Structures are given as structure tokens and as C-alpha cells.
Amino acid sequence: ALAREREQVVIDGFQTIESAYDSYFDVVTSNIPFGDTRIFDAAFRKSDDPVRGQALKAVHNYFFIKGLDTLREGGILAFVTSAGVMDAPGPVREWLMNRCEPVSAIRLPNNLFTEYAGTEVASDLIVLQKQSEKRELTPDEQRFVSSSEIGNGIYLNDYHRDFKHAIHTTFSHEKGLYGQSA
């Protein structure tokens, strides 16, 4: 006899996922929101982990940490997000690399969302595999963690500086959506 899986669709904020779903999913994937939008998650607020507290200040960082929480060991997290996740200085990427391995991180063309969203934004596809029992970071993981200034206050993730991860790319310095250097 075949057992039928029961499907359940819940339309709600990511922060409402119950702790019963920690280490539950094999894959977590989304085109996540980004920005300095604050999140309220009682479990994160009560945590002694300073990175969890910091993640409440930026929705994209929150999604990465909460998404990893819900993954089973060996599970895959795949997010399309703003380039700020990879380029901005901060402890979130180190937190991630201490708990997972980078499968891929690809800088997407800045005009990828022009037709559908009417915006030009630098974005990345980041794919990670949960590996909680890590001992030390590999050279690729160390590059994933670090960003270097390339001039005019613009940072570029060191993982993206090594083009062995890209099939084809062109690096250019342009004006961003609001006229800032990008």
C-alpha cells in the first residue's frame, strides 16, 4: 500500500515557523527579500548568539540563518539575494561558513530583474549545504567570508574575485539605482 504525503501550504512570515521544523527540510529555496527591514523573532531575541541578534536588523541575513536552522544535516539552501549579502562586511557569512559548505555563489547580471520587477540590482545566487560538524574553513570558505574594498567605498566579496567559479563574467564600475557607485 502506498502512503500519501499530506501537503500543507502556509502563507505567513518566515519568523512564524515553529521550532518543530528545525532540522526538518531537505531543501530551502527562495528569492528572499533584502534590506534593513527589522524582524521580530522571539527565539532569535532570546538567543545568546550575537549573530542571531544582528540578523534581526536585516531581513536577508535573517533568512539565511533561519533557513539553515530548518535544514536537515546535508540539506541544501539556495537563495537569490542582493549582492549586499556577499559584499558587505560582517559576521553573518563567517557564521554560515562555520555551519555549511558553499556549493556555489554566482553574481547574476544586474539587469536580470529589469523586465519583471523594473529594477536593476546586483544580485547573487547562493547555494549552501549544511555541514554542522566542521573543524576549520577551507581556502574557498575563507574567501567566501572576506570582502575587500575595490575603491570608492565599494566592497567585493573575495570569493567573486576568483573567477574560477564563473562560466563568463564582466566586471564593471557603474552608478547604482540611486546614483551611488556600484
mmCIF file of C-alpha atoms in Angstrom:
data_model
loop_
_atom_site.group_PDB
_atom_site.id
_atom_site.type_symbol
_atom_site.label_atom_id
_atom_site.label_comp_id
_atom_site.label_asym_id
_atom_site.label_seq_id
_atom_site.Cartn_x
_atom_site.Cartn_y
_atom_site.Cartn_z
ATOM 1 C CA ALA A 1 0.000 0.000 0.000
ATOM 2 C CA LEU A 2 1.245 3.487 -0.785
ATOM 3 C CA ALA A 3 1.188 6.093 1.920
ATOM 4 C CA ARG A 4 0.065 9.516 0.772
ATOM 5 C CA GLU A 5 2.009 12.524 1.991
ATOM 6 C CA ARG A 6 -0.196 15.319 3.245
ATOM 7 C CA GLU A 7 0.678 18.690 1.778
ATOM 8 C CA GLN A 8 0.184 21.844 3.741
ATOM 9 C CA VAL A 9 0.629 25.365 2.446
ATOM 10 C CA VAL A 10 1.083 28.144 4.975
ATOM 11 C CA ILE A 11 1.180 31.770 3.880
ATOM 12 C CA ASP A 12 2.813 33.640 6.738
ATOM 13 C CA GLY A 13 6.063 35.304 7.783
ATOM 14 C CA PHE A 14 9.172 33.118 7.861
ATOM 15 C CA GLN A 15 9.612 34.019 11.542
ATOM 16 C CA THR A 16 6.408 32.112 12.409
ATOM 17 C CA ILE A 17 7.905 28.720 11.533
ATOM 18 C CA GLU A 18 7.757 26.664 14.698
ATOM 19 C CA SER A 19 10.877 25.139 16.230
ATOM 20 C CA ALA A 20 9.350 21.714 15.474
ATOM 21 C CA TYR A 21 10.578 22.351 11.909
ATOM 22 C CA ASP A 22 14.214 22.854 12.923
ATOM 23 C CA SER A 23 16.377 20.316 11.037
ATOM 24 C CA TYR A 24 13.270 19.206 9.121
ATOM 25 C CA PHE A 25 13.630 20.167 5.444
ATOM 26 C CA ASP A 26 15.947 18.763 2.767
ATOM 27 C CA VAL A 27 15.839 21.953 0.652
ATOM 28 C CA VAL A 28 15.097 25.588 1.449
ATOM 29 C CA THR A 29 14.939 27.880 -1.599
ATOM 30 C CA SER A 30 13.600 31.339 -2.363
ATOM 31 C CA ASN A 31 14.142 34.725 -3.944
ATOM 32 C CA ILE A 32 14.413 36.267 -0.488
ATOM 33 C CA PRO A 33 13.608 39.858 0.454
ATOM 34 C CA PHE A 34 16.521 42.142 1.265
ATOM 35 C CA GLY A 35 17.097 45.352 3.113
ATOM 36 C CA ASP A 36 17.353 46.811 6.588
ATOM 37 C CA THR A 37 13.851 45.672 7.500
ATOM 38 C CA ARG A 38 13.770 44.557 11.128
ATOM 39 C CA ILE A 39 12.313 41.160 12.014
ATOM 40 C CA PHE A 40 10.704 40.083 15.267
ATOM 41 C CA ASP A 41 11.559 36.501 16.176
ATOM 42 C CA ALA A 42 11.319 35.746 19.899
ATOM 43 C CA ALA A 43 13.757 32.805 19.690
ATOM 44 C CA PHE A 44 16.401 34.964 17.994
ATOM 45 C CA ARG A 45 15.893 37.775 20.540
ATOM 46 C CA LYS A 46 16.406 35.348 23.443
ATOM 47 C CA SER A 47 19.492 33.755 21.884
ATOM 48 C CA ASP A 48 22.958 34.353 23.345
ATOM 49 C CA ASP A 49 24.382 34.217 19.795
ATOM 50 C CA PRO A 50 25.246 37.820 18.790
ATOM 51 C CA VAL A 51 24.971 36.996 15.072
ATOM 52 C CA ARG A 52 21.336 35.934 15.547
ATOM 53 C CA GLY A 53 20.672 39.264 17.250
ATOM 54 C CA GLN A 54 22.352 41.150 14.411
ATOM 55 C CA ALA A 55 20.364 39.175 11.814
ATOM 56 C CA LEU A 56 17.141 40.639 13.201
ATOM 57 C CA LYS A 57 18.240 44.026 11.791
ATOM 58 C CA ALA A 58 18.410 42.880 8.137
ATOM 59 C CA VAL A 59 15.777 40.598 6.644
ATOM 60 C CA HIS A 60 18.181 38.928 4.177
ATOM 61 C CA ASN A 61 20.604 37.881 6.933
ATOM 62 C CA TYR A 62 17.678 36.591 8.994
ATOM 63 C CA PHE A 63 16.503 34.414 6.085
ATOM 64 C CA PHE A 64 19.919 32.769 5.764
ATOM 65 C CA ILE A 65 20.194 31.883 9.448
ATOM 66 C CA LYS A 66 16.556 30.840 9.889
ATOM 67 C CA GLY A 67 16.706 28.873 6.634
ATOM 68 C CA LEU A 68 19.782 26.997 7.823
ATOM 69 C CA ASP A 69 18.039 26.249 11.137
ATOM 70 C CA THR A 70 15.217 24.488 9.277
ATOM 71 C CA LEU A 71 17.546 22.316 7.161
ATOM 72 C CA ARG A 72 18.474 18.731 7.929
ATOM 73 C CA GLU A 73 22.173 17.901 8.049
ATOM 74 C CA GLY A 74 23.381 17.746 4.435
ATOM 75 C CA GLY A 75 20.369 19.766 3.234
ATOM 76 C CA ILE A 76 20.641 22.429 0.551
ATOM 77 C CA LEU A 77 19.838 26.122 0.943
ATOM 78 C CA ALA A 78 19.555 28.098 -2.328
ATOM 79 C CA PHE A 79 18.684 31.801 -2.234
ATOM 80 C CA VAL A 80 18.658 34.594 -4.765
ATOM 81 C CA THR A 81 19.520 37.719 -2.809
ATOM 82 C CA SER A 82 21.068 41.146 -3.134
ATOM 83 C CA ALA A 83 24.829 41.402 -3.652
ATOM 84 C CA GLY A 84 24.998 43.039 -0.218
ATOM 85 C CA VAL A 85 24.927 39.627 1.465
ATOM 86 C CA MET A 86 28.218 38.639 -0.181
ATOM 87 C CA ASP A 87 29.889 42.051 -0.374
ATOM 88 C CA ALA A 88 29.067 43.755 2.932
ATOM 89 C CA PRO A 89 31.484 43.343 5.823
ATOM 90 C CA GLY A 90 30.037 41.498 8.792
ATOM 91 C CA PRO A 91 29.950 38.240 10.730
ATOM 92 C CA VAL A 92 26.978 36.538 9.039
ATOM 93 C CA ARG A 93 28.993 34.834 6.278
ATOM 94 C CA GLU A 94 31.506 33.536 8.818
ATOM 95 C CA TRP A 95 28.617 32.171 10.890
ATOM 96 C CA LEU A 96 27.305 30.435 7.751
ATOM 97 C CA MET A 97 30.695 29.020 6.729
ATOM 98 C CA ASN A 98 31.162 27.548 10.204
ATOM 99 C CA ARG A 99 27.936 25.582 9.663
ATOM 100 C CA CYS A 100 27.833 24.811 5.945
ATOM 101 C CA GLU A 101 29.852 24.408 2.775
ATOM 102 C CA PRO A 102 29.490 26.690 -0.241
ATOM 103 C CA VAL A 103 28.197 24.737 -3.217
ATOM 104 C CA SER A 104 28.098 27.832 -5.409
ATOM 105 C CA ALA A 105 27.861 31.605 -5.227
ATOM 106 C CA ILE A 106 27.266 33.280 -8.553
ATOM 107 C CA ARG A 107 26.967 37.017 -9.231
ATOM 108 C CA LEU A 108 23.970 37.451 -11.516
ATOM 109 C CA PRO A 109 23.657 40.148 -14.203
ATOM 110 C CA ASN A 110 22.403 43.452 -12.765
ATOM 111 C CA ASN A 111 19.626 43.600 -15.385
ATOM 112 C CA LEU A 112 18.208 40.153 -14.554
ATOM 113 C CA PHE A 113 15.072 41.596 -12.896
ATOM 114 C CA THR A 114 14.564 44.590 -15.209
ATOM 115 C CA GLU A 115 11.787 43.053 -17.309
ATOM 116 C CA TYR A 116 9.756 41.595 -14.419
ATOM 117 C CA ALA A 117 10.452 43.921 -11.481
ATOM 118 C CA GLY A 118 11.514 47.058 -13.319
ATOM 119 C CA THR A 119 14.741 47.335 -11.352
ATOM 120 C CA GLU A 120 18.433 46.907 -11.896
ATOM 121 C CA VAL A 121 20.055 45.403 -8.842
ATOM 122 C CA ALA A 122 23.220 43.406 -8.330
ATOM 123 C CA SER A 123 22.182 40.016 -7.017
ATOM 124 C CA ASP A 124 23.644 36.614 -6.257
ATOM 125 C CA LEU A 125 22.528 33.016 -6.340
ATOM 126 C CA ILE A 126 23.999 31.450 -3.210
ATOM 127 C CA VAL A 127 23.802 27.677 -2.698
ATOM 128 C CA LEU A 128 24.997 26.182 0.603
ATOM 129 C CA GLN A 129 24.999 22.666 2.072
ATOM 130 C CA LYS A 130 24.506 22.270 5.818
ATOM 131 C CA GLN A 131 27.558 20.682 7.477
ATOM 132 C CA SER A 132 27.390 21.394 11.223
ATOM 133 C CA GLU A 133 30.428 19.383 12.321
ATOM 134 C CA LYS A 134 33.100 21.454 10.566
ATOM 135 C CA ARG A 135 36.533 21.918 12.123
ATOM 136 C CA GLU A 136 38.184 24.679 10.056
ATOM 137 C CA LEU A 137 37.488 26.746 6.955
ATOM 138 C CA THR A 138 38.882 25.785 3.554
ATOM 139 C CA PRO A 139 40.547 28.475 1.382
ATOM 140 C CA ASP A 140 37.283 28.838 -0.634
ATOM 141 C CA GLU A 141 35.306 29.259 2.581
ATOM 142 C CA GLN A 142 37.772 31.873 3.834
ATOM 143 C CA ARG A 143 37.313 33.801 0.563
ATOM 144 C CA PHE A 144 33.524 33.493 0.969
ATOM 145 C CA VAL A 145 33.802 35.168 4.396
ATOM 146 C CA SER A 146 36.009 38.100 3.396
ATOM 147 C CA SER A 147 35.307 41.210 1.325
ATOM 148 C CA SER A 148 37.839 43.786 0.177
ATOM 149 C CA GLU A 149 37.372 47.392 -0.813
ATOM 150 C CA ILE A 150 37.925 47.882 -4.527
ATOM 151 C CA GLY A 151 37.740 51.692 -4.372
ATOM 152 C CA ASN A 152 35.282 54.492 -3.665
ATOM 153 C CA GLY A 153 33.866 52.630 -0.650
ATOM 154 C CA ILE A 154 32.746 49.699 -2.804
ATOM 155 C CA TYR A 155 33.372 46.212 -1.450
ATOM 156 C CA LEU A 156 33.557 42.990 -3.446
ATOM 157 C CA ASN A 157 33.473 39.555 -1.904
ATOM 158 C CA ASP A 158 36.817 37.792 -2.308
ATOM 159 C CA TYR A 159 35.024 34.623 -3.486
ATOM 160 C CA HIS A 160 33.858 36.593 -6.554
ATOM 161 C CA ARG A 161 37.360 37.908 -7.257
ATOM 162 C CA ASP A 162 38.421 34.371 -8.181
ATOM 163 C CA PHE A 163 36.646 33.853 -11.489
ATOM 164 C CA LYS A 164 37.172 30.074 -11.494
ATOM 165 C CA HIS A 165 33.608 29.863 -10.106
ATOM 166 C CA ALA A 166 32.125 31.708 -13.106
ATOM 167 C CA ILE A 167 31.475 30.492 -16.619
ATOM 168 C CA HIS A 168 31.596 34.027 -18.040
ATOM 169 C CA THR A 169 31.657 37.417 -16.378
ATOM 170 C CA THR A 170 32.473 41.045 -16.941
ATOM 171 C CA PHE A 171 33.341 43.315 -14.033
ATOM 172 C CA SER A 172 32.359 46.955 -14.384
ATOM 173 C CA HIS A 173 32.032 50.045 -12.206
ATOM 174 C CA GLU A 174 28.734 51.880 -12.760
ATOM 175 C CA LYS A 175 26.157 54.021 -10.998
ATOM 176 C CA GLY A 176 23.613 52.143 -8.912
ATOM 177 C CA LEU A 177 19.851 52.542 -8.697
ATOM 178 C CA TYR A 178 20.107 55.736 -6.618
ATOM 179 C CA GLY A 179 23.188 57.206 -8.327
ATOM 180 C CA GLN A 180 25.770 55.741 -5.939
ATOM 181 C CA SER A 181 28.893 53.957 -7.141
ATOM 182 C CA ALA A 182 28.273 50.269 -7.729
#
